[in-house]
Amino acid sequence: MSTSYQSTYRVYTQTLSVRWRSVAIAVISLAVLLFFGIAVYRGIDPNIYSGLPESLRSLVGLPVGADVATLAYSAIYATYGGLTMAAMAIAAGVSSLAGDERRGLLSVLLAQPSSRSAVLWAKAAALATVFVAGVVLLLGAAYLAPVVLSIEIGALSIAGFTLHLLAMILFFLALAFALGAWTGQPTLAAGLTSGVLVVSFFAVGLLPLVSSVSWLARAFPWYYYTSSDPLNNGADPWHLLVLGGATLVLALLAWWGFSRRDLGNTAVGLGVVDRVRQMLANNPLPTRFPGTPRVSSIWLKTLGERQGLLLLVSVLMFGLMGVLMGPIYASLDSLLTEVSQSFSPQLLAFFGGGDLSSPEGFFQVESLGLVAPIAILVVTIVIGANSVAGEESRRTAGILLANPLPRSSLLLQNAAAMVLGASIIGVFATLGIMIANAISRLGMSYVNIAATGLLLTLLGIFFGSFAVLLSGFSGSVRIAIVGSAGFALIGHVVQAMATIADASWGFVSPFAYYLGNDPLVNGITWWDPVVLTAGSVAFLAVAGLAYQRRDLRVGNAAAGL
């Protein structure tokens, strides 16, 4: 086996190892939501959604006369799943080339016996492998859920829909990849690609409602994902051809631009240690938008690496799970009193509990009970788990710590990035619910909405801090992610079971200090934020001690690549 082939293969495997975890978390979260969604929808009359305004049904992809399975797949997989997986694709596509260039890692790769083209195609192949595997797992969950929950799916074409989902994901992956390859600017590439995604989603949902401009929807990629209704009609070969052809063209454009452009920080004569030292010494104050990763500010670098995920989760919580929920509740208000009686308290407990006939209970069940915690925990656990273990797995911890940078500073700056990420999502979720409350005149207390947003933020920080603890203690990203996600799942189940049993032992769960005292109705209880904050501080303190005392894996950075 030639040295060039071995080097290229290392690029492929290293990209796989960096990207698979966050995609796996997203896939598992969507699969869990699908199971819960089917369990919820089978307990109600699906025809209640026919009362929604056509604009709302069109936007979230709910067809008239849909059965339980169609509602679950349309709402959870087609809408939430499509946006989530596209967000993951954008984050991965931007970071793999433009992000590595900004961090100075491309120079290390190109110092090996691998050409630019080989590095680019190795990274592209690895990213495609990760997302194809993720969609295959989603397909398996889609077939398993109705069997486990005894739901008939009839003639639904789950495989056809999944092909459209995969084609859409690969398109946005290629778009982000190409923009990053051409510009070398991760912030610009992430912003442009995310803008295309958001505008495309709203345009395809709303333009068809106006006959004179409905044809404009064909200009947007989301149209070729959903307009042919692949769930009911099967895969549309022409629409798949459009997305697939566009993806191929974008991949070739990425190769063309990357091969001809002068790259930043790629002078291979400068060693990686000297390069990182130079980056630490220069520009002590950030001179660019915080999304640009900089080693001179570790917390900005960490946030920059997750900017695509942060942006899309924030948009999801602000728009779909915030602003849009107000008109949906207002449209269904007269039906929800009757519908709420068909739900068992046991089932509602797993969605945070609440009375669906009130706006507070509706938001608690639909947005805050399950979706919001999953959304914020995906971000904080990923950032927390990669805080110091990620640097070790990439073999860059030794390079950073060879400079006047204490271990405690490295850990705390990464923890600060996690706290800021949680705060951003909490603010967007709060603003979305406040706007929904205002435009639909729901009469909820703005103070209580803010209090609930604060508790959501603190819950995210709590589990993110636990991920930092496991990261600092073990040095393993995998252990930190699995351990933190398992802790969160157990905590959620314990709180739900305590609510069902009306038992006092629910206080052992962190979720008891989030929605346990019904903050949307009753406001904040002083000990809830105190407990969550104290737990976070304790986790970070122990993480600091463990990280200071542990022997680190500080091998050569190039070896890890």
Coordinates of C-alpha atoms in Angstrom, one line a residue:
M1 CA 0.0 0.0 0.0
S2 CA 1.5 3.3 -1.1
T3 CA 2.3 6.1 1.4
S4 CA -0.1 8.5 -0.5
Y5 CA -2.9 6.0 -0.2
Q6 CA -2.3 5.5 3.5
S7 CA -2.3 9.2 4.1
T8 CA -5.5 9.7 2.2
Y9 CA -7.2 6.9 4.1
R10 CA -6.2 8.5 7.4
V11 CA -7.9 11.7 6.3
Y12 CA -11.0 9.6 5.5
T13 CA -11.0 7.8 8.9
Q14 CA -10.2 10.9 10.9
T15 CA -13.1 12.8 9.3
L16 CA -15.4 9.9 10.1
S17 CA -14.2 9.8 13.8
V18 CA -14.8 13.5 14.2
R19 CA -18.3 13.7 12.6
W20 CA -20.2 10.5 13.4
R21 CA -21.0 11.3 17.0
S22 CA -23.0 14.4 16.5
V23 CA -24.9 12.8 13.6
A24 CA -25.6 9.7 15.8
I25 CA -27.1 11.9 18.5
A26 CA -29.4 13.6 16.0
V27 CA -30.5 10.3 14.5
I28 CA -31.2 8.8 18.0
S29 CA -33.1 11.9 19.1
L30 CA -35.3 11.8 15.9
A31 CA -35.9 8.1 16.3
V32 CA -37.0 8.6 20.0
L33 CA -39.3 11.5 18.9
L34 CA -40.9 9.3 16.2
F35 CA -41.7 6.6 18.8
F36 CA -43.2 9.2 21.1
G37 CA -45.0 11.0 18.3
I38 CA -46.7 7.8 17.1
A39 CA -47.7 7.0 20.6
V40 CA -49.3 10.5 21.0
Y41 CA -51.0 10.6 17.6
R42 CA -52.6 7.2 18.0
G43 CA -54.5 8.5 21.0
I44 CA -56.2 11.3 19.2
D45 CA -58.4 11.9 16.2
P46 CA -56.0 12.9 13.4
N47 CA -58.7 14.9 11.7
I48 CA -58.4 17.7 14.3
Y49 CA -55.4 19.0 12.3
S50 CA -57.7 19.6 9.3
G51 CA -58.9 22.6 11.2
L52 CA -55.6 24.3 11.0
P53 CA -55.2 27.2 8.5
E54 CA -54.0 26.0 5.1
S55 CA -50.8 28.1 5.4
L56 CA -49.8 26.4 8.6
R57 CA -50.5 22.9 7.3
S58 CA -48.6 23.7 4.2
L59 CA -45.6 25.0 6.1
V60 CA -45.2 22.0 8.4
G61 CA -46.2 19.5 5.8
L62 CA -49.4 18.1 7.3
P63 CA -51.8 16.8 4.6
V64 CA -55.5 16.9 4.9
G65 CA -57.0 13.5 6.0
A66 CA -53.7 12.1 7.1
D67 CA -53.8 9.0 9.4
V68 CA -51.7 8.5 12.5
A69 CA -48.6 7.2 10.7
T70 CA -48.7 9.9 8.0
L71 CA -48.9 12.6 10.7
A72 CA -46.0 11.2 12.7
Y73 CA -43.7 10.8 9.7
S74 CA -44.7 14.1 8.2
A75 CA -44.3 16.2 11.3
I76 CA -41.3 14.4 12.9
Y77 CA -39.3 13.0 10.1
A78 CA -40.1 15.3 7.1
T79 CA -40.1 18.6 9.0
Y80 CA -38.1 18.3 12.2
G81 CA -36.0 15.6 10.8
G82 CA -35.3 17.3 7.5
L83 CA -34.3 20.6 9.2
T84 CA -32.2 18.8 11.8
M85 CA -30.3 16.6 9.4
A86 CA -29.8 19.5 7.0
A87 CA -28.4 21.5 9.9
M88 CA -26.0 18.7 10.8
A89 CA -24.9 18.5 7.1
I90 CA -24.3 22.3 6.9
A91 CA -22.2 22.2 10.1
A92 CA -20.1 19.2 8.9
G93 CA -19.7 20.6 5.3
V94 CA -18.5 24.0 6.5
S95 CA -16.1 22.7 9.2
S96 CA -14.4 20.0 7.2
L97 CA -12.6 22.3 4.7
A98 CA -13.1 25.9 5.6
G99 CA -13.0 25.1 9.4
D100 CA -9.8 23.1 9.1
E101 CA -8.3 25.8 7.0
R102 CA -9.2 28.5 9.5
R103 CA -7.7 26.3 12.3
G104 CA -4.5 25.8 10.4
L105 CA -5.0 22.0 10.2
L106 CA -5.1 21.8 6.4
S107 CA -1.4 22.7 6.3
V108 CA -0.8 19.6 8.4
L109 CA -2.8 17.4 6.0
L110 CA -1.2 18.8 2.9
A111 CA 2.3 18.3 4.4
Q112 CA 1.6 14.6 4.2
P113 CA 1.9 12.8 0.8
S114 CA -1.6 13.6 -0.2
S115 CA -2.7 16.1 -2.9
R116 CA -5.4 18.7 -2.4
S117 CA -7.7 16.7 -4.6
A118 CA -7.1 13.5 -2.5
V119 CA -7.8 15.4 0.8
L120 CA -11.0 17.0 -0.6
W121 CA -12.4 13.8 -1.9
A122 CA -11.5 11.8 1.2
K123 CA -13.3 14.3 3.4
A124 CA -16.3 14.4 1.0
A125 CA -16.5 10.6 1.0
A126 CA -16.3 10.4 4.8
L127 CA -19.1 13.0 5.2
A128 CA -21.3 11.2 2.7
T129 CA -20.6 7.9 4.5
V130 CA -21.7 9.4 7.9
F131 CA -25.0 10.8 6.5
V132 CA -25.9 7.8 4.5
A133 CA -25.4 5.6 7.6
G134 CA -27.5 8.1 9.6
V135 CA -30.4 8.0 7.1
V136 CA -30.2 4.2 7.0
L137 CA -30.6 4.1 10.8
L138 CA -33.6 6.5 10.5
L139 CA -35.1 4.2 7.9
G140 CA -34.7 1.3 10.3
A141 CA -36.4 3.2 13.1
A142 CA -39.2 4.2 10.7
Y143 CA -40.0 0.6 10.0
L144 CA -39.5 -0.5 13.6
A145 CA -41.7 2.1 15.3
P146 CA -45.1 1.0 13.8
V147 CA -44.3 -2.6 14.5
V148 CA -43.5 -2.0 18.2
L149 CA -46.5 0.4 18.6
S150 CA -49.0 -1.7 16.5
I151 CA -49.7 1.0 14.0
E152 CA -50.7 0.2 10.3
I153 CA -48.7 2.2 7.8
G154 CA -50.7 0.9 4.8
A155 CA -49.2 1.9 1.5
L156 CA -46.9 4.6 2.8
S157 CA -43.6 4.6 0.9
I158 CA -41.1 5.0 3.8
A159 CA -38.2 4.0 1.6
G160 CA -39.2 6.5 -1.1
F161 CA -39.4 9.3 1.4
T162 CA -36.1 8.3 2.9
L163 CA -34.4 8.6 -0.6
H164 CA -35.7 12.2 -0.8
L165 CA -34.5 12.9 2.7
L166 CA -31.0 11.6 1.8
A167 CA -30.9 13.6 -1.5
M168 CA -31.8 16.8 0.3
I169 CA -29.2 16.2 3.1
L170 CA -26.5 15.5 0.5
F171 CA -27.4 18.7 -1.4
F172 CA -27.0 20.9 1.6
L173 CA -23.8 19.1 2.6
A174 CA -22.4 19.7 -0.9
L175 CA -23.5 23.4 -0.9
A176 CA -21.8 24.1 2.5
F177 CA -18.8 22.1 1.3
A178 CA -18.5 24.0 -1.9
L179 CA -18.9 27.4 -0.4
G180 CA -16.3 26.5 2.2
A181 CA -13.9 25.2 -0.4
W182 CA -14.3 28.4 -2.6
T183 CA -14.2 31.0 0.2
G184 CA -12.2 29.4 3.1
Q185 CA -14.6 31.4 5.4
P186 CA -16.6 29.1 7.6
T187 CA -18.8 31.9 8.9
L188 CA -19.7 33.1 5.4
A189 CA -20.3 29.5 4.2
A190 CA -22.5 28.6 7.1
G191 CA -24.5 31.8 6.9
L192 CA -25.2 31.5 3.2
T193 CA -26.1 27.8 3.3
S194 CA -28.3 28.2 6.4
G195 CA -30.0 31.2 4.7
V196 CA -30.7 29.0 1.7
L197 CA -32.2 26.3 3.9
V198 CA -34.4 28.7 6.0
V199 CA -35.6 30.7 3.0
S200 CA -36.2 27.5 1.0
F201 CA -38.3 26.0 3.8
F202 CA -40.6 29.0 4.2
A203 CA -40.8 29.7 0.4
V204 CA -41.9 26.1 -0.5
G205 CA -44.4 26.1 2.3
L206 CA -46.0 29.5 1.5
L207 CA -45.5 30.3 -2.2
P208 CA -47.9 27.5 -3.4
L209 CA -50.7 29.3 -1.5
V210 CA -50.5 32.2 -4.0
S211 CA -51.3 30.9 -7.4
S212 CA -49.7 33.8 -9.3
V213 CA -46.2 33.1 -7.8
S214 CA -46.5 29.4 -7.0
W215 CA -44.2 28.5 -9.8
L216 CA -41.3 30.2 -7.9
A217 CA -41.3 27.4 -5.4
R218 CA -39.5 25.3 -8.0
A219 CA -36.4 27.5 -7.6
F220 CA -35.8 26.2 -4.1
P221 CA -34.2 22.8 -3.1
W222 CA -36.9 22.0 -0.5
Y223 CA -39.4 21.8 -3.3
Y224 CA -37.7 18.7 -4.7
Y225 CA -37.7 17.2 -1.2
T226 CA -41.4 17.5 -0.3
S227 CA -43.6 18.7 -3.2
S228 CA -44.1 15.3 -4.8
D229 CA -45.3 13.9 -1.4
P230 CA -42.9 10.9 -1.6
L231 CA -44.3 9.5 1.6
N232 CA -47.6 8.8 -0.1
N233 CA -46.6 8.7 -3.8
G234 CA -43.1 7.1 -3.6
A235 CA -39.9 8.4 -4.8
D236 CA -40.0 10.9 -7.7
P237 CA -37.1 10.1 -10.0
W238 CA -37.1 13.5 -11.6
H239 CA -36.9 15.4 -8.3
L240 CA -34.2 13.0 -7.1
L241 CA -32.3 13.6 -10.4
V242 CA -32.5 17.4 -9.8
L243 CA -31.1 17.1 -6.2
G244 CA -28.6 14.5 -7.2
G245 CA -27.4 16.4 -10.2
A246 CA -27.1 19.6 -8.2
T247 CA -25.1 17.8 -5.5
L248 CA -22.7 16.4 -8.1
V249 CA -22.2 19.8 -9.7
L250 CA -21.5 21.4 -6.3
A251 CA -19.0 18.7 -5.5
L252 CA -17.1 19.3 -8.7
L253 CA -17.3 23.1 -8.1
A254 CA -15.8 22.5 -4.6
W255 CA -12.9 20.5 -6.2
W256 CA -12.3 23.1 -8.8
G257 CA -12.3 26.1 -6.4
F258 CA -10.3 24.3 -3.8
S259 CA -7.6 23.2 -6.3
R260 CA -7.1 26.7 -7.7
R261 CA -7.4 28.9 -4.7
D262 CA -4.6 30.2 -2.5
L263 CA -5.2 28.6 0.9
G264 CA -4.8 30.3 4.2
N265 CA -2.3 28.9 6.7
T266 CA -1.1 26.2 4.4
A267 CA 2.6 27.0 4.1
V268 CA 3.8 23.5 4.8
G269 CA 7.3 24.6 5.7
L270 CA 6.0 25.9 9.1
G271 CA 5.6 23.2 11.7
V272 CA 2.2 22.8 13.4
V273 CA 3.5 23.7 16.9
D274 CA 5.0 26.9 15.6
R275 CA 1.8 27.6 13.7
V276 CA -0.4 27.3 16.7
R277 CA 2.0 29.3 18.8
Q278 CA 1.9 32.0 16.2
M279 CA -1.9 31.9 16.2
L280 CA -1.9 32.2 20.0
A281 CA 0.5 35.2 19.9
N282 CA -1.2 37.2 17.2
N283 CA -4.5 39.0 17.3
P284 CA -5.1 38.9 21.1
L285 CA -8.5 40.4 20.6
P286 CA -11.0 38.8 18.2
T287 CA -11.3 40.9 15.1
R288 CA -13.8 38.8 13.3
F289 CA -17.4 37.6 13.9
P290 CA -17.3 35.1 16.8
G291 CA -18.3 32.3 14.4
T292 CA -14.8 32.2 13.1
P293 CA -12.7 29.7 15.1
R294 CA -9.6 31.3 16.7
V295 CA -7.2 29.6 18.9
S296 CA -6.4 33.0 20.5
S297 CA -9.9 32.7 22.1
I298 CA -10.6 29.0 22.7
W299 CA -14.2 29.6 23.5
L300 CA -14.8 31.5 20.2
K301 CA -13.0 28.7 18.4
T302 CA -15.3 26.1 20.1
L303 CA -18.5 28.0 19.3
G304 CA -17.3 28.5 15.7
E305 CA -16.9 24.8 15.2
R306 CA -20.6 24.3 16.2
Q307 CA -22.0 27.5 14.6
G308 CA -24.2 25.6 12.0
L309 CA -25.8 23.4 14.7
L310 CA -26.3 26.4 16.9
L311 CA -28.0 28.4 14.2
L312 CA -30.4 25.7 13.1
V313 CA -31.4 24.7 16.6
S314 CA -32.0 28.3 17.4
V315 CA -34.2 28.7 14.3
L316 CA -36.1 25.5 15.1
M317 CA -36.8 26.6 18.7
F318 CA -37.7 30.2 17.7
G319 CA -39.7 29.5 14.6
L320 CA -41.3 26.1 14.5
M321 CA -41.5 25.4 18.2
G322 CA -42.0 29.0 19.3
V323 CA -43.7 31.5 16.9
L324 CA -45.7 28.9 14.9
M325 CA -47.2 27.2 18.0
G326 CA -49.2 30.3 18.8
P327 CA -51.4 30.3 15.7
I328 CA -51.7 26.5 15.8
Y329 CA -53.0 26.7 19.4
A330 CA -55.4 29.6 18.5
S331 CA -56.7 27.5 15.5
L332 CA -57.3 24.4 17.6
D333 CA -58.5 26.1 20.8
S334 CA -62.1 24.9 20.6
L335 CA -61.0 21.3 19.9
L336 CA -58.2 20.9 22.4
T337 CA -60.5 20.7 25.5
E338 CA -62.1 17.6 24.1
V339 CA -58.8 16.2 22.7
S340 CA -57.0 16.7 26.0
Q341 CA -59.4 14.2 27.7
S342 CA -58.3 11.4 25.3
F343 CA -54.7 11.6 26.6
S344 CA -53.8 9.6 29.6
P345 CA -51.8 11.4 32.3
Q346 CA -49.1 8.7 32.0
L347 CA -48.5 9.6 28.4
L348 CA -48.5 13.3 29.0
A349 CA -46.0 12.9 31.8
F350 CA -43.4 11.9 29.3
F351 CA -44.0 15.1 27.4
G352 CA -43.6 17.3 30.5
G353 CA -47.2 17.1 31.6
G354 CA -49.7 19.9 31.3
D355 CA -53.3 20.6 30.3
L356 CA -53.7 20.8 26.5
S357 CA -56.7 23.0 26.8
S358 CA -54.6 25.9 28.2
P359 CA -51.9 27.7 26.2
E360 CA -49.4 27.0 29.0
G361 CA -50.1 23.3 28.9
F362 CA -50.1 23.2 25.1
F363 CA -46.6 24.8 24.9
Q364 CA -45.4 22.6 27.7
V365 CA -46.5 19.4 25.9
E366 CA -45.7 20.4 22.3
S367 CA -42.4 22.4 22.8
L368 CA -41.0 22.5 26.2
G369 CA -41.5 19.0 27.6
L370 CA -39.5 17.0 25.2
V371 CA -38.4 18.8 22.0
A372 CA -36.7 21.8 23.8
P373 CA -34.7 19.7 26.2
I374 CA -33.5 17.4 23.4
A375 CA -32.6 20.4 21.2
I376 CA -30.6 22.2 23.9
L377 CA -29.0 19.0 25.2
V378 CA -27.8 18.0 21.8
V379 CA -25.8 21.2 21.6
T380 CA -24.5 21.4 25.2
I381 CA -23.6 17.7 25.4
V382 CA -21.7 17.8 22.0
I383 CA -19.8 20.9 23.1
G384 CA -19.2 19.7 26.6
A385 CA -18.0 16.2 25.5
N386 CA -15.6 17.6 23.0
S387 CA -14.3 20.3 25.4
V388 CA -11.1 18.7 26.4
A389 CA -11.5 15.1 25.2
G390 CA -11.9 16.4 21.7
E391 CA -8.5 18.1 21.8
E392 CA -7.0 14.9 23.1
S393 CA -8.6 12.7 20.4
R394 CA -7.3 15.2 17.7
R395 CA -3.8 15.2 19.4
T396 CA -3.9 19.0 19.7
A397 CA -4.1 19.2 23.5
G398 CA -0.3 19.0 23.9
I399 CA 0.2 21.7 21.3
L400 CA -2.1 24.1 23.1
L401 CA -0.8 23.3 26.5
A402 CA 2.8 23.7 25.3
N403 CA 2.0 27.5 25.3
P404 CA 1.3 29.6 28.4
L405 CA -2.2 28.1 28.6
P406 CA -3.1 26.4 31.9
R407 CA -5.2 23.2 31.8
S408 CA -7.8 25.0 33.8
S409 CA -8.1 27.8 31.3
L410 CA -8.5 25.3 28.4
L411 CA -11.3 23.5 30.3
L412 CA -13.1 26.7 31.5
Q413 CA -13.0 28.4 28.1
N414 CA -14.6 25.3 26.5
A415 CA -17.1 25.3 29.3
A416 CA -17.8 29.0 28.7
A417 CA -18.6 28.1 25.0
M418 CA -21.1 25.5 26.2
V419 CA -22.7 28.0 28.6
L420 CA -23.0 30.6 25.9
G421 CA -24.4 28.1 23.4
A422 CA -27.1 27.1 25.9
S423 CA -27.9 30.7 26.6
I424 CA -28.3 31.5 22.8
I425 CA -30.8 28.7 22.4
G426 CA -32.6 29.6 25.6
V427 CA -33.0 33.2 24.5
F428 CA -34.3 32.2 21.0
A429 CA -36.8 29.7 22.5
T430 CA -38.0 32.4 25.0
L431 CA -38.4 35.0 22.3
G432 CA -40.3 32.6 20.0
I433 CA -42.9 31.8 22.7
M434 CA -43.2 35.5 23.7
I435 CA -43.9 36.5 20.1
A436 CA -46.4 33.6 19.7
N437 CA -48.1 34.8 22.9
A438 CA -48.3 38.4 21.5
I439 CA -49.5 37.7 18.0
S440 CA -52.1 35.1 19.0
R441 CA -53.1 36.9 22.2
L442 CA -52.8 33.8 24.4
G443 CA -52.6 35.7 27.7
M444 CA -49.6 33.9 29.1
S445 CA -47.4 35.7 31.6
Y446 CA -44.3 37.1 29.9
V447 CA -42.4 36.8 33.3
N448 CA -43.3 33.2 33.5
I449 CA -42.2 32.6 29.9
A450 CA -38.8 34.2 30.7
A451 CA -38.6 32.1 33.9
T452 CA -39.2 28.9 31.9
G453 CA -36.6 29.9 29.3
L454 CA -34.1 30.5 32.1
L455 CA -34.7 27.0 33.5
L456 CA -34.4 25.5 30.1
T457 CA -31.0 27.2 29.7
L458 CA -29.9 26.0 33.1
L459 CA -31.0 22.5 32.4
G460 CA -28.8 22.5 29.2
I461 CA -25.9 23.9 31.2
F462 CA -26.3 21.2 33.9
F463 CA -26.0 18.3 31.4
G464 CA -23.4 20.1 29.4
S465 CA -21.3 20.5 32.6
F466 CA -21.7 16.8 33.3
A467 CA -20.4 16.1 29.8
V468 CA -17.4 18.3 30.6
L469 CA -16.9 16.3 33.8
L470 CA -16.8 13.0 31.9
S471 CA -14.7 14.6 29.2
G472 CA -12.1 15.8 31.7
F473 CA -12.2 12.6 33.7
S474 CA -12.0 10.0 30.9
G475 CA -10.5 11.9 28.0
S476 CA -13.0 10.0 25.8
V477 CA -15.6 11.9 23.7
R478 CA -17.6 8.7 23.3
I479 CA -17.8 8.1 27.1
A480 CA -18.8 11.7 27.7
I481 CA -21.6 11.7 25.1
V482 CA -23.0 8.3 25.9
G483 CA -22.7 8.9 29.7
S484 CA -24.4 12.3 29.5
A485 CA -27.1 11.2 27.2
G486 CA -27.8 8.2 29.4
F487 CA -27.9 10.4 32.5
A488 CA -30.4 12.7 30.8
L489 CA -32.6 9.8 29.6
I490 CA -32.7 8.3 33.1
G491 CA -33.5 11.6 34.6
H492 CA -36.4 12.3 32.2
V493 CA -37.9 8.8 32.9
V494 CA -37.5 9.1 36.6
Q495 CA -39.3 12.5 36.6
A496 CA -42.1 11.2 34.4
M497 CA -42.6 8.1 36.6
A498 CA -42.6 10.2 39.8
T499 CA -45.2 12.4 38.3
I500 CA -47.3 9.4 37.3
A501 CA -47.0 7.9 40.8
D502 CA -47.4 11.3 42.5
A503 CA -44.3 10.4 44.5
S504 CA -41.9 12.7 46.3
W505 CA -38.8 10.9 45.1
G506 CA -38.9 12.8 41.8
F507 CA -36.5 15.4 43.4
V508 CA -33.6 13.2 42.5
S509 CA -34.1 14.0 38.8
P510 CA -32.6 17.3 37.3
F511 CA -35.8 17.5 35.3
A512 CA -37.8 18.1 38.5
Y513 CA -36.1 21.5 38.7
Y514 CA -37.1 22.4 35.1
L515 CA -40.8 21.9 34.7
G516 CA -41.6 20.1 38.0
N517 CA -43.1 23.2 39.5
D518 CA -45.0 24.2 36.3
P519 CA -43.1 27.5 35.8
L520 CA -45.2 28.6 32.8
V521 CA -48.2 28.8 35.2
N522 CA -46.7 29.4 38.6
G523 CA -43.5 31.2 37.8
I524 CA -40.1 30.4 39.0
T525 CA -39.5 28.7 42.4
W526 CA -36.2 30.0 43.9
W527 CA -34.6 26.6 44.6
D528 CA -35.0 25.4 41.0
P529 CA -32.3 27.6 39.4
V530 CA -30.2 27.3 42.6
V531 CA -30.1 23.5 42.4
L532 CA -29.3 23.4 38.6
T533 CA -26.7 26.1 39.0
A534 CA -25.1 24.5 42.0
G535 CA -25.0 21.1 40.2
S536 CA -23.3 22.7 37.2
V537 CA -20.7 24.4 39.3
A538 CA -19.9 21.2 41.2
F539 CA -19.5 19.2 37.9
L540 CA -17.1 21.8 36.5
A541 CA -15.1 22.0 39.7
V542 CA -14.7 18.2 39.8
A543 CA -13.9 18.3 36.1
G544 CA -11.1 20.8 36.7
L545 CA -9.6 18.7 39.4
A546 CA -9.7 15.5 37.4
Y547 CA -8.3 17.2 34.3
Q548 CA -5.4 18.7 36.3
R549 CA -4.4 15.3 37.7
R550 CA -4.8 13.0 34.7
D551 CA -2.1 12.0 32.3
L552 CA -3.1 13.4 28.9
R553 CA -2.7 11.9 25.4
V554 CA -0.6 14.6 23.8
G555 CA 0.8 12.8 20.7
N556 CA 1.7 14.6 17.5
A557 CA -1.2 16.3 15.9
A558 CA -0.3 15.0 12.5
A559 CA -0.5 11.4 13.8
G560 CA -4.1 11.9 14.7
L561 CA -4.9 13.1 11.3

